[in-house]
Amino acid sequence: MNSKVILLLLGLAAFAAADSRESYEYNPRRDSSEESYESGEAKYSFNWAVDHDPSSNEFGHQESRDGDETQGSYYVELPDGRLQTVRYFVNGDSGYVAEVNHEDTSSAESVESYERPRYRYSSDSNESK
C-alpha cells in the first residue's frame, strides 16, 4: 500500500515538472497588422546567361511569372556542339509543358572525333628474376 502511494506521488511530481518546462515551439504573433507573404499573387521575372570563351561554356535561363501563369526558357551548349533550348509554360494547375529543340551550331570540320582509348595489360613481371 505504501509503495502505491509513493508511486502515485512520484507520478504527480513528474507530471507537474513536465508541465512547468519551457516550450520551444514556434508561435507566430497574432497581433501583427502586416500582410502575409502567402496571401499575394506571385509576380517576378529574371534573366541570366553565361558565355565563357576559355571553357566554351554557354548557357542561360529566363523566366517570368504572373499569378498562376509562368513561362520561360533555358539553353545550354552540349559537348557535341549543338545548342539545346527548352521553352516551357505553366498555366494554373496544368503542369509544365515543355518544347525541346536542338540546333547544330558547329561545323563538321570543328568537331573533333573521339576514339575510345585502348588499354594494354602486360603479365611480364620482374619479381621472379
mmCIF file with all atom_site columns, C-alpha atoms in Angstrom, residues 5 28-29 31 62 82 101 112:
data_model
loop_
_atom_site.group_PDB
_atom_site.id
_atom_site.type_symbol
_atom_site.label_atom_id
_atom_site.label_alt_id
_atom_site.label_comp_id
_atom_site.label_asym_id
_atom_site.label_entity_id
_atom_site.label_seq_id
_atom_site.pdbx_PDB_ins_code
_atom_site.Cartn_x
_atom_site.Cartn_y
_atom_site.Cartn_z
_atom_site.occupancy
_atom_site.B_iso_or_equiv
_atom_site.pdbx_formal_charge
_atom_site.auth_seq_id
_atom_site.auth_comp_id
_atom_site.auth_asym_id
_atom_site.auth_atom_id
_atom_site.pdbx_PDB_model_num
ATOM 1 C CA . VAL A 1 5   ? 1.127  5.944  -2.544  1.00 0.00 ? 5   VAL A CA 1
ATOM 2 C CA . PRO A 1 28  ? 3.690  33.431 -34.534 1.00 0.00 ? 28  PRO A CA 1
ATOM 3 C CA . ARG A 1 29  ? 2.433  36.774 -33.285 1.00 0.00 ? 29  ARG A CA 1
ATOM 4 C CA . ASP A 1 31  ? -1.443 40.950 -33.338 1.00 0.00 ? 31  ASP A CA 1
ATOM 5 C CA . GLN A 1 62  ? 14.933 33.345 -68.325 1.00 0.00 ? 62  GLN A CA 1
ATOM 6 C CA . ARG A 1 82  ? 24.610 21.520 -80.528 1.00 0.00 ? 82  ARG A CA 1
ATOM 7 C CA . ASN A 1 101 ? 14.857 21.867 -79.585 1.00 0.00 ? 101 ASN A CA 1
ATOM 8 C CA . GLU A 1 112 ? 36.878 16.547 -83.076 1.00 0.00 ? 112 GLU A CA 1
#
